[in-house]
Amino acid sequence: MTAPKTLDAPYQPPRIFGPEYRTATFGILLVVTLIAFEGMSVSTVMPLVSKDLDALDLYGVSFSAFLIAGLLANVVAGLWSDRRGHAVPFVLGVVLFAAGMGLAGAAVSKELFIVARAVQGLGGGAVIVAIYVMIARVYVPEVRPRVFAALSSAWVLPALIGPGLSGLIAEQIGWRWVFYGIVPLVVPALVMLLPALRGGEETRPEPATGPRSRPLAMTLAAFATACGAGVLLYGVDRLHGTPVPGAVASVAGLLVMAVGLSRLLPPGALKFGRGLPTTVLMRGMLAAGFFGVNAFIPLLLTKVNGFSVGEAGIALTIGALGWTTGSYLQTRWSGDRPLLVRIGAAAVAAGILLTLPAALWGVTGWITVPAWVIAGFGMGVGTTSVNVTAMRQSPDAEQGANSAALQVVDTLGSALTIGFGGALVNLIGHDDIAAGYTSIVAMTAAVALLGVAVAGRMRDAS
């Protein structure tokens, strides 16, 4: 008599902290945590940096220099990852990032500080693209939403202690030690991650042969995009003092940037083509809305509401917690991802608008705390869903190019709105920060609402 047949156990996807993925997951999270400390800390201490280096006129440029340099690194790292693997751009990126932090701490002029921020951007841009390629090649599709959620969770500790700790260090010791303090963290992070860098390299697909796989053409396009964006922001920043040269530089920069960008993104992206083209652009619109305000909240709270630097950092802290919550909740979602992105964009727009009363006389600046929880929640829901959708829509041989495209539009969206915001502070709010902040809110909320309108085009044409 034979034993009764039993049904096979249902498939259970591996756990991201299980034996198969543990090393890669811890390595990735460690480096993302390092980058998160930089992001949360620098935003908090920038009012002190601008005061000490007499750089209020370059407040937005210091952020944009980081982002535009990162744009160039995004493309180069994506190309290298597709053709040679992600290990080299990852390691080189971490080293450059640490070097930039050291240079920023040692800066004795605003020009040197901006150069240091650009070096940080080169490193950070390479690292993030390499991480996305690693996720696509190491993890099976079923667990990728959890990995991206874990990346957002890596911001929790920096969000909880980064702004407050950096504010305390800046006030008690000096803002330079906020930068110096991150540098030693690079060594253990890099040592722990080296074994994980080999993961996925043995399964690297054959390189793609399309127009976005040509190293020289793509590098030139990235250089044109970065230079065009830089010239555009320079021109916009000069509109308040020398309007005619500023306008000429702005138009020239916009044209050069558009030509380069058309080569970096999936075909049809600039026309919001259905599927992957719009998916990639949604990442940029979410970033433009959120970070275009995020960079100026500490300035508003310290200059208008009388907050200390440490107190101003609390709003950024709570926003990051909202981001983590949204990112976790999207792992429970099994429905339409474009709908989830639309919800995220709407939450970002709502959070931006809800910060506006803080610019009014007699209204407490603490209103930015619940507002930034809502905006952060929208980013957690939206950006993670964009990342998951983009990896699903990407052919294996184009994972590096599309990971780079995601970072390019993220970087460009953030750089442009922060740069335009800095120009608005100079043009409108140099003597009235509240008025300048109000104009920034109007600009970024419009971008987020555009994202709400076009999110449905993320669905494939079929």
PDB file of C-alpha atoms in Angstrom, residues 29-298:
ATOM      1  CA  LEU A  29      21.794  49.067   4.544  1.00  0.00           C
ATOM      2  CA  LEU A  30      25.040  50.053   6.223  1.00  0.00           C
ATOM      3  CA  VAL A  31      26.139  52.258   3.346  1.00  0.00           C
ATOM      4  CA  VAL A  32      22.670  53.752   2.822  1.00  0.00           C
ATOM      5  CA  THR A  33      22.625  54.634   6.529  1.00  0.00           C
ATOM      6  CA  LEU A  34      25.936  56.441   6.056  1.00  0.00           C
ATOM      7  CA  ILE A  35      24.555  58.451   3.144  1.00  0.00           C
ATOM      8  CA  ALA A  36      21.387  59.154   5.131  1.00  0.00           C
ATOM      9  CA  PHE A  37      23.407  60.667   7.982  1.00  0.00           C
ATOM     10  CA  GLU A  38      24.966  63.052   5.498  1.00  0.00           C
ATOM     11  CA  GLY A  39      21.626  64.065   4.012  1.00  0.00           C
ATOM     12  CA  MET A  40      19.901  64.676   7.323  1.00  0.00           C
ATOM     13  CA  SER A  41      22.889  66.411   8.912  1.00  0.00           C
ATOM     14  CA  VAL A  42      23.875  68.758   6.099  1.00  0.00           C
ATOM     15  CA  SER A  43      20.310  70.050   5.632  1.00  0.00           C
ATOM     16  CA  THR A  44      20.208  70.874   9.334  1.00  0.00           C
ATOM     17  CA  VAL A  45      23.510  72.760   9.592  1.00  0.00           C
ATOM     18  CA  MET A  46      23.384  74.640   6.287  1.00  0.00           C
ATOM     19  CA  PRO A  47      22.049  77.849   7.913  1.00  0.00           C
ATOM     20  CA  LEU A  48      25.202  77.935  10.082  1.00  0.00           C
ATOM     21  CA  VAL A  49      27.460  77.120   7.128  1.00  0.00           C
ATOM     22  CA  SER A  50      25.942  79.904   5.030  1.00  0.00           C
ATOM     23  CA  LYS A  51      26.389  82.364   7.892  1.00  0.00           C
ATOM     24  CA  ASP A  52      29.987  81.383   8.693  1.00  0.00           C
ATOM     25  CA  LEU A  53      31.125  81.380   5.048  1.00  0.00           C
ATOM     26  CA  ASP A  54      28.961  84.367   4.077  1.00  0.00           C
ATOM     27  CA  ALA A  55      27.182  82.167   1.550  1.00  0.00           C
ATOM     28  CA  LEU A  56      23.472  82.925   1.803  1.00  0.00           C
ATOM     29  CA  ASP A  57      23.560  83.867  -1.899  1.00  0.00           C
ATOM     30  CA  LEU A  58      24.840  80.342  -2.652  1.00  0.00           C
ATOM     31  CA  TYR A  59      22.543  78.477  -0.240  1.00  0.00           C
ATOM     32  CA  GLY A  60      20.703  76.652  -3.024  1.00  0.00           C
ATOM     33  CA  VAL A  61      23.844  76.205  -5.140  1.00  0.00           C
ATOM     34  CA  SER A  62      25.566  74.206  -2.387  1.00  0.00           C
ATOM     35  CA  PHE A  63      22.793  71.615  -2.613  1.00  0.00           C
ATOM     36  CA  SER A  64      22.635  71.754  -6.403  1.00  0.00           C
ATOM     37  CA  ALA A  65      26.401  71.204  -6.759  1.00  0.00           C
ATOM     38  CA  PHE A  66      26.021  67.916  -4.871  1.00  0.00           C
ATOM     39  CA  LEU A  67      23.098  66.852  -7.022  1.00  0.00           C
ATOM     40  CA  ILE A  68      24.441  67.872 -10.429  1.00  0.00           C
ATOM     41  CA  ALA A  69      27.796  66.162  -9.839  1.00  0.00           C
ATOM     42  CA  GLY A  70      25.837  63.105  -8.763  1.00  0.00           C
ATOM     43  CA  LEU A  71      23.955  63.194 -12.064  1.00  0.00           C
ATOM     44  CA  LEU A  72      27.169  62.669 -14.021  1.00  0.00           C
ATOM     45  CA  ALA A  73      28.200  59.870 -11.673  1.00  0.00           C
ATOM     46  CA  ASN A  74      24.772  58.227 -12.064  1.00  0.00           C
ATOM     47  CA  VAL A  75      25.247  57.698 -15.789  1.00  0.00           C
ATOM     48  CA  VAL A  76      28.866  56.577 -15.658  1.00  0.00           C
ATOM     49  CA  ALA A  77      28.131  54.141 -12.825  1.00  0.00           C
ATOM     50  CA  GLY A  78      25.111  52.768 -14.698  1.00  0.00           C
ATOM     51  CA  LEU A  79      27.138  52.171 -17.852  1.00  0.00           C
ATOM     52  CA  TRP A  80      29.947  50.518 -15.906  1.00  0.00           C
ATOM     53  CA  SER A  81      27.494  48.338 -13.975  1.00  0.00           C
ATOM     54  CA  ASP A  82      25.865  47.071 -17.169  1.00  0.00           C
ATOM     55  CA  ARG A  83      29.185  46.302 -18.861  1.00  0.00           C
ATOM     56  CA  ARG A  84      31.610  45.416 -16.055  1.00  0.00           C
ATOM     57  CA  GLY A  85      29.603  44.972 -12.855  1.00  0.00           C
ATOM     58  CA  HIS A  86      28.618  47.145  -9.915  1.00  0.00           C
ATOM     59  CA  ALA A  87      31.548  46.518  -7.548  1.00  0.00           C
ATOM     60  CA  VAL A  88      33.995  49.136  -8.875  1.00  0.00           C
ATOM     61  CA  PRO A  89      31.551  52.077  -9.042  1.00  0.00           C
ATOM     62  CA  PHE A  90      30.338  51.165  -5.571  1.00  0.00           C
ATOM     63  CA  VAL A  91      33.771  51.161  -3.929  1.00  0.00           C
ATOM     64  CA  LEU A  92      34.989  54.236  -5.810  1.00  0.00           C
ATOM     65  CA  GLY A  93      31.780  56.060  -4.937  1.00  0.00           C
ATOM     66  CA  VAL A  94      32.162  55.406  -1.210  1.00  0.00           C
ATOM     67  CA  VAL A  95      35.768  56.665  -1.285  1.00  0.00           C
ATOM     68  CA  LEU A  96      34.827  59.869  -3.138  1.00  0.00           C
ATOM     69  CA  PHE A  97      31.909  60.469  -0.811  1.00  0.00           C
ATOM     70  CA  ALA A  98      34.180  60.294   2.247  1.00  0.00           C
ATOM     71  CA  ALA A  99      36.779  62.539   0.607  1.00  0.00           C
ATOM     72  CA  GLY A 100      34.113  65.139  -0.108  1.00  0.00           C
ATOM     73  CA  MET A 101      32.973  65.112   3.511  1.00  0.00           C
ATOM     74  CA  GLY A 102      36.521  65.788   4.639  1.00  0.00           C
ATOM     75  CA  LEU A 103      36.920  68.637   2.158  1.00  0.00           C
ATOM     76  CA  ALA A 104      33.639  70.212   3.287  1.00  0.00           C
ATOM     77  CA  GLY A 105      34.764  70.179   6.889  1.00  0.00           C
ATOM     78  CA  ALA A 106      38.031  71.868   5.920  1.00  0.00           C
ATOM     79  CA  ALA A 107      36.450  74.499   3.632  1.00  0.00           C
ATOM     80  CA  VAL A 108      37.530  78.061   4.407  1.00  0.00           C
ATOM     81  CA  SER A 109      35.497  79.699   1.632  1.00  0.00           C
ATOM     82  CA  LYS A 110      32.118  79.187   0.046  1.00  0.00           C
ATOM     83  CA  GLU A 111      33.760  78.281  -3.269  1.00  0.00           C
ATOM     84  CA  LEU A 112      35.760  75.458  -1.686  1.00  0.00           C
ATOM     85  CA  PHE A 113      32.663  74.264   0.152  1.00  0.00           C
ATOM     86  CA  ILE A 114      30.761  74.007  -3.144  1.00  0.00           C
ATOM     87  CA  VAL A 115      33.632  72.015  -4.689  1.00  0.00           C
ATOM     88  CA  ALA A 116      33.514  69.664  -1.699  1.00  0.00           C
ATOM     89  CA  ARG A 117      29.775  69.213  -2.153  1.00  0.00           C
ATOM     90  CA  ALA A 118      30.384  68.304  -5.798  1.00  0.00           C
ATOM     91  CA  VAL A 119      32.898  65.614  -4.789  1.00  0.00           C
ATOM     92  CA  GLN A 120      30.353  64.220  -2.332  1.00  0.00           C
ATOM     93  CA  GLY A 121      27.815  64.170  -5.151  1.00  0.00           C
ATOM     94  CA  LEU A 122      30.118  62.193  -7.434  1.00  0.00           C
ATOM     95  CA  GLY A 123      30.522  59.557  -4.743  1.00  0.00           C
ATOM     96  CA  GLY A 124      26.901  59.414  -3.666  1.00  0.00           C
ATOM     97  CA  GLY A 125      25.661  59.248  -7.267  1.00  0.00           C
ATOM     98  CA  ALA A 126      27.828  56.239  -8.084  1.00  0.00           C
ATOM     99  CA  VAL A 127      26.901  54.406  -4.879  1.00  0.00           C
ATOM    100  CA  ILE A 128      23.132  54.667  -5.293  1.00  0.00           C
ATOM    101  CA  VAL A 129      23.094  53.416  -8.884  1.00  0.00           C
ATOM    102  CA  ALA A 130      25.341  50.495  -7.958  1.00  0.00           C
ATOM    103  CA  ILE A 131      22.951  49.622  -5.119  1.00  0.00           C
ATOM    104  CA  TYR A 132      19.945  49.554  -7.460  1.00  0.00           C
ATOM    105  CA  VAL A 133      21.763  47.285  -9.920  1.00  0.00           C
ATOM    106  CA  MET A 134      22.827  45.033  -7.048  1.00  0.00           C
ATOM    107  CA  ILE A 135      19.216  44.729  -5.891  1.00  0.00           C
ATOM    108  CA  ALA A 136      18.058  43.832  -9.408  1.00  0.00           C
ATOM    109  CA  ARG A 137      20.717  41.151  -9.807  1.00  0.00           C
ATOM    110  CA  VAL A 138      20.974  39.680  -6.321  1.00  0.00           C
ATOM    111  CA  TYR A 139      17.332  39.533  -5.212  1.00  0.00           C
ATOM    112  CA  VAL A 140      14.434  37.674  -6.845  1.00  0.00           C
ATOM    113  CA  PRO A 141      11.563  39.959  -7.979  1.00  0.00           C
ATOM    114  CA  GLU A 142       9.215  38.811  -5.189  1.00  0.00           C
ATOM    115  CA  VAL A 143      11.400  40.293  -2.449  1.00  0.00           C
ATOM    116  CA  ARG A 144      12.503  43.532  -4.127  1.00  0.00           C
ATOM    117  CA  PRO A 145       9.667  45.606  -2.597  1.00  0.00           C
ATOM    118  CA  ARG A 146      10.925  44.502   0.830  1.00  0.00           C
ATOM    119  CA  VAL A 147      14.481  45.469  -0.034  1.00  0.00           C
ATOM    120  CA  PHE A 148      13.441  48.942  -1.142  1.00  0.00           C
ATOM    121  CA  ALA A 149      11.357  49.249   2.025  1.00  0.00           C
ATOM    122  CA  ALA A 150      14.449  48.275   4.036  1.00  0.00           C
ATOM    123  CA  LEU A 151      16.392  51.026   2.261  1.00  0.00           C
ATOM    124  CA  SER A 152      13.847  53.531   3.510  1.00  0.00           C
ATOM    125  CA  SER A 153      14.116  52.019   6.987  1.00  0.00           C
ATOM    126  CA  ALA A 154      17.850  52.702   6.883  1.00  0.00           C
ATOM    127  CA  TRP A 155      16.902  56.364   7.210  1.00  0.00           C
ATOM    128  CA  VAL A 156      15.180  55.801  10.555  1.00  0.00           C
ATOM    129  CA  LEU A 157      18.225  56.008  12.850  1.00  0.00           C
ATOM    130  CA  PRO A 158      19.772  58.950  10.969  1.00  0.00           C
ATOM    131  CA  ALA A 159      16.368  60.635  10.958  1.00  0.00           C
ATOM    132  CA  LEU A 160      15.935  60.137  14.683  1.00  0.00           C
ATOM    133  CA  ILE A 161      19.358  61.301  15.786  1.00  0.00           C
ATOM    134  CA  GLY A 162      20.912  62.969  12.721  1.00  0.00           C
ATOM    135  CA  PRO A 163      19.276  66.431  12.798  1.00  0.00           C
ATOM    136  CA  GLY A 164      19.337  66.762  16.580  1.00  0.00           C
ATOM    137  CA  LEU A 165      22.861  65.410  16.960  1.00  0.00           C
ATOM    138  CA  SER A 166      24.242  67.465  14.076  1.00  0.00           C
ATOM    139  CA  GLY A 167      22.548  70.579  15.444  1.00  0.00           C
ATOM    140  CA  LEU A 168      24.039  69.943  18.886  1.00  0.00           C
ATOM    141  CA  ILE A 169      27.507  69.320  17.456  1.00  0.00           C
ATOM    142  CA  ALA A 170      27.291  72.432  15.286  1.00  0.00           C
ATOM    143  CA  GLU A 171      26.223  74.623  18.201  1.00  0.00           C
ATOM    144  CA  GLN A 172      28.650  73.199  20.796  1.00  0.00           C
ATOM    145  CA  ILE A 173      31.743  72.308  18.742  1.00  0.00           C
ATOM    146  CA  GLY A 174      31.240  73.698  15.251  1.00  0.00           C
ATOM    147  CA  TRP A 175      29.534  72.714  12.023  1.00  0.00           C
ATOM    148  CA  ARG A 176      32.802  71.391  10.546  1.00  0.00           C
ATOM    149  CA  TRP A 177      32.717  68.418  12.910  1.00  0.00           C
ATOM    150  CA  VAL A 178      29.391  67.343  11.483  1.00  0.00           C
ATOM    151  CA  PHE A 179      31.269  66.592   8.255  1.00  0.00           C
ATOM    152  CA  TYR A 180      34.405  65.227   9.892  1.00  0.00           C
ATOM    153  CA  GLY A 181      32.371  62.871  12.080  1.00  0.00           C
ATOM    154  CA  ILE A 182      30.958  60.945   9.120  1.00  0.00           C
ATOM    155  CA  VAL A 183      34.346  60.173   7.537  1.00  0.00           C
ATOM    156  CA  PRO A 184      35.455  57.464  10.034  1.00  0.00           C
ATOM    157  CA  LEU A 185      32.230  55.528   9.386  1.00  0.00           C
ATOM    158  CA  VAL A 186      33.413  54.743   5.857  1.00  0.00           C
ATOM    159  CA  VAL A 187      36.069  52.209   6.871  1.00  0.00           C
ATOM    160  CA  PRO A 188      33.867  49.686   8.738  1.00  0.00           C
ATOM    161  CA  ALA A 189      31.095  50.143   6.178  1.00  0.00           C
ATOM    162  CA  LEU A 190      33.399  49.340   3.283  1.00  0.00           C
ATOM    163  CA  VAL A 191      35.063  46.404   5.040  1.00  0.00           C
ATOM    164  CA  MET A 192      31.726  44.815   5.924  1.00  0.00           C
ATOM    165  CA  LEU A 193      30.353  45.264   2.417  1.00  0.00           C
ATOM    166  CA  LEU A 194      33.214  43.851   0.367  1.00  0.00           C
ATOM    167  CA  PRO A 195      31.952  40.220   0.465  1.00  0.00           C
ATOM    168  CA  ALA A 196      28.472  41.338  -0.608  1.00  0.00           C
ATOM    169  CA  LEU A 197      29.797  43.179  -3.653  1.00  0.00           C
ATOM    170  CA  ARG A 198      30.471  39.878  -5.373  1.00  0.00           C
ATOM    171  CA  GLY A 199      26.788  38.938  -5.181  1.00  0.00           C
ATOM    172  CA  GLY A 200      25.016  38.972  -8.533  1.00  0.00           C
ATOM    173  CA  GLU A 201      28.165  39.518 -10.619  1.00  0.00           C
ATOM    174  CA  GLU A 202      28.173  35.921 -11.839  1.00  0.00           C
ATOM    175  CA  THR A 203      24.663  36.412 -13.273  1.00  0.00           C
ATOM    176  CA  ARG A 204      25.416  39.669 -15.061  1.00  0.00           C
ATOM    177  CA  PRO A 205      23.610  39.630 -18.433  1.00  0.00           C
ATOM    178  CA  GLU A 206      25.178  40.331 -21.790  1.00  0.00           C
ATOM    179  CA  PRO A 207      25.494  44.112 -22.304  1.00  0.00           C
ATOM    180  CA  ALA A 208      22.708  45.820 -24.205  1.00  0.00           C
ATOM    181  CA  THR A 209      23.366  47.105 -27.722  1.00  0.00           C
ATOM    182  CA  GLY A 210      20.878  49.992 -27.909  1.00  0.00           C
ATOM    183  CA  PRO A 211      21.654  53.719 -28.074  1.00  0.00           C
ATOM    184  CA  ARG A 212      21.811  53.991 -24.273  1.00  0.00           C
ATOM    185  CA  SER A 213      24.595  51.397 -24.081  1.00  0.00           C
ATOM    186  CA  ARG A 214      27.256  53.454 -25.895  1.00  0.00           C
ATOM    187  CA  PRO A 215      29.742  54.691 -23.271  1.00  0.00           C
ATOM    188  CA  LEU A 216      31.085  57.757 -25.106  1.00  0.00           C
ATOM    189  CA  ALA A 217      27.682  59.000 -26.295  1.00  0.00           C
ATOM    190  CA  MET A 218      26.083  58.469 -22.893  1.00  0.00           C
ATOM    191  CA  THR A 219      28.959  60.114 -21.024  1.00  0.00           C
ATOM    192  CA  LEU A 220      28.790  63.135 -23.324  1.00  0.00           C
ATOM    193  CA  ALA A 221      25.023  63.273 -22.841  1.00  0.00           C
ATOM    194  CA  ALA A 222      25.463  63.158 -19.068  1.00  0.00           C
ATOM    195  CA  PHE A 223      28.103  65.878 -19.250  1.00  0.00           C
ATOM    196  CA  ALA A 224      25.795  68.024 -21.395  1.00  0.00           C
ATOM    197  CA  THR A 225      22.894  67.479 -19.003  1.00  0.00           C
ATOM    198  CA  ALA A 226      24.966  68.318 -15.939  1.00  0.00           C
ATOM    199  CA  CYS A 227      26.603  71.370 -17.535  1.00  0.00           C
ATOM    200  CA  GLY A 228      23.301  72.550 -18.982  1.00  0.00           C
ATOM    201  CA  ALA A 229      21.628  72.260 -15.588  1.00  0.00           C
ATOM    202  CA  GLY A 230      24.516  74.098 -13.959  1.00  0.00           C
ATOM    203  CA  VAL A 231      24.404  76.946 -16.498  1.00  0.00           C
ATOM    204  CA  LEU A 232      20.610  77.119 -16.163  1.00  0.00           C
ATOM    205  CA  LEU A 233      20.814  77.433 -12.390  1.00  0.00           C
ATOM    206  CA  TYR A 234      23.648  79.962 -12.641  1.00  0.00           C
ATOM    207  CA  GLY A 235      21.573  82.058 -15.007  1.00  0.00           C
ATOM    208  CA  VAL A 236      18.467  81.870 -12.840  1.00  0.00           C
ATOM    209  CA  ASP A 237      20.505  82.838  -9.774  1.00  0.00           C
ATOM    210  CA  ARG A 238      21.803  85.936 -11.622  1.00  0.00           C
ATOM    211  CA  LEU A 239      18.398  87.167 -12.782  1.00  0.00           C
ATOM    212  CA  HIS A 240      18.027  89.422  -9.748  1.00  0.00           C
ATOM    213  CA  GLY A 241      21.310  91.278 -10.351  1.00  0.00           C
ATOM    214  CA  THR A 242      22.074  91.064 -14.077  1.00  0.00           C
ATOM    215  CA  PRO A 243      18.777  90.084 -15.715  1.00  0.00           C
ATOM    216  CA  VAL A 244      19.833  90.057 -19.405  1.00  0.00           C
ATOM    217  CA  PRO A 245      22.979  87.873 -19.030  1.00  0.00           C
ATOM    218  CA  GLY A 246      21.069  85.746 -16.537  1.00  0.00           C
ATOM    219  CA  ALA A 247      18.232  85.176 -19.005  1.00  0.00           C
ATOM    220  CA  VAL A 248      20.653  84.295 -21.816  1.00  0.00           C
ATOM    221  CA  ALA A 249      22.482  81.793 -19.603  1.00  0.00           C
ATOM    222  CA  SER A 250      19.181  80.292 -18.447  1.00  0.00           C
ATOM    223  CA  VAL A 251      17.903  79.686 -21.975  1.00  0.00           C
ATOM    224  CA  ALA A 252      21.245  78.304 -23.196  1.00  0.00           C
ATOM    225  CA  GLY A 253      21.508  75.984 -20.205  1.00  0.00           C
ATOM    226  CA  LEU A 254      17.944  74.744 -20.679  1.00  0.00           C
ATOM    227  CA  LEU A 255      18.558  73.872 -24.338  1.00  0.00           C
ATOM    228  CA  VAL A 256      21.818  72.022 -23.645  1.00  0.00           C
ATOM    229  CA  MET A 257      20.252  70.155 -20.732  1.00  0.00           C
ATOM    230  CA  ALA A 258      17.258  69.081 -22.833  1.00  0.00           C
ATOM    231  CA  VAL A 259      19.491  67.706 -25.603  1.00  0.00           C
ATOM    232  CA  GLY A 260      21.559  65.667 -23.166  1.00  0.00           C
ATOM    233  CA  LEU A 261      18.588  64.484 -21.144  1.00  0.00           C
ATOM    234  CA  SER A 262      16.798  63.123 -24.217  1.00  0.00           C
ATOM    235  CA  ARG A 263      19.660  60.614 -24.628  1.00  0.00           C
ATOM    236  CA  LEU A 264      19.797  59.544 -21.000  1.00  0.00           C
ATOM    237  CA  LEU A 265      16.144  58.653 -20.483  1.00  0.00           C
ATOM    238  CA  PRO A 266      14.040  55.887 -22.049  1.00  0.00           C
ATOM    239  CA  PRO A 267      12.650  56.907 -25.479  1.00  0.00           C
ATOM    240  CA  GLY A 268       9.506  58.987 -25.115  1.00  0.00           C
ATOM    241  CA  ALA A 269      10.168  60.026 -21.516  1.00  0.00           C
ATOM    242  CA  LEU A 270      10.063  63.767 -22.210  1.00  0.00           C
ATOM    243  CA  LYS A 271       6.612  63.237 -23.781  1.00  0.00           C
ATOM    244  CA  PHE A 272       5.372  61.146 -20.840  1.00  0.00           C
ATOM    245  CA  GLY A 273       5.243  57.987 -22.960  1.00  0.00           C
ATOM    246  CA  ARG A 274       3.314  55.117 -21.418  1.00  0.00           C
ATOM    247  CA  GLY A 275       5.075  52.563 -19.250  1.00  0.00           C
ATOM    248  CA  LEU A 276       8.743  52.892 -18.323  1.00  0.00           C
ATOM    249  CA  PRO A 277       9.238  56.455 -19.709  1.00  0.00           C
ATOM    250  CA  THR A 278       6.617  57.923 -17.353  1.00  0.00           C
ATOM    251  CA  THR A 279       7.684  55.617 -14.508  1.00  0.00           C
ATOM    252  CA  VAL A 280      11.165  57.119 -14.663  1.00  0.00           C
ATOM    253  CA  LEU A 281       9.864  60.708 -14.823  1.00  0.00           C
ATOM    254  CA  MET A 282       7.619  60.159 -11.790  1.00  0.00           C
ATOM    255  CA  ARG A 283      10.716  59.635  -9.671  1.00  0.00           C
ATOM    256  CA  GLY A 284      11.935  63.084 -10.660  1.00  0.00           C
ATOM    257  CA  MET A 285       8.630  64.829  -9.992  1.00  0.00           C
ATOM    258  CA  LEU A 286       8.320  63.320  -6.528  1.00  0.00           C
ATOM    259  CA  ALA A 287      11.896  64.333  -5.688  1.00  0.00           C
ATOM    260  CA  ALA A 288      11.458  67.835  -7.122  1.00  0.00           C
ATOM    261  CA  GLY A 289       8.410  68.496  -4.988  1.00  0.00           C
ATOM    262  CA  PHE A 290       9.683  67.034  -1.726  1.00  0.00           C
ATOM    263  CA  PHE A 291      13.345  68.065  -1.683  1.00  0.00           C
ATOM    264  CA  GLY A 292      12.658  71.485  -3.178  1.00  0.00           C
ATOM    265  CA  VAL A 293      10.941  72.327   0.124  1.00  0.00           C
ATOM    266  CA  ASN A 294      12.941  70.048   2.423  1.00  0.00           C
ATOM    267  CA  ALA A 295      16.142  72.026   1.840  1.00  0.00           C
ATOM    268  CA  PHE A 296      14.518  75.299   2.927  1.00  0.00           C
ATOM    269  CA  ILE A 297      12.506  74.239   5.968  1.00  0.00           C
ATOM    270  CA  PRO A 298      15.485  74.765   8.356  1.00  0.00           C
TER     271      PRO A 298
END
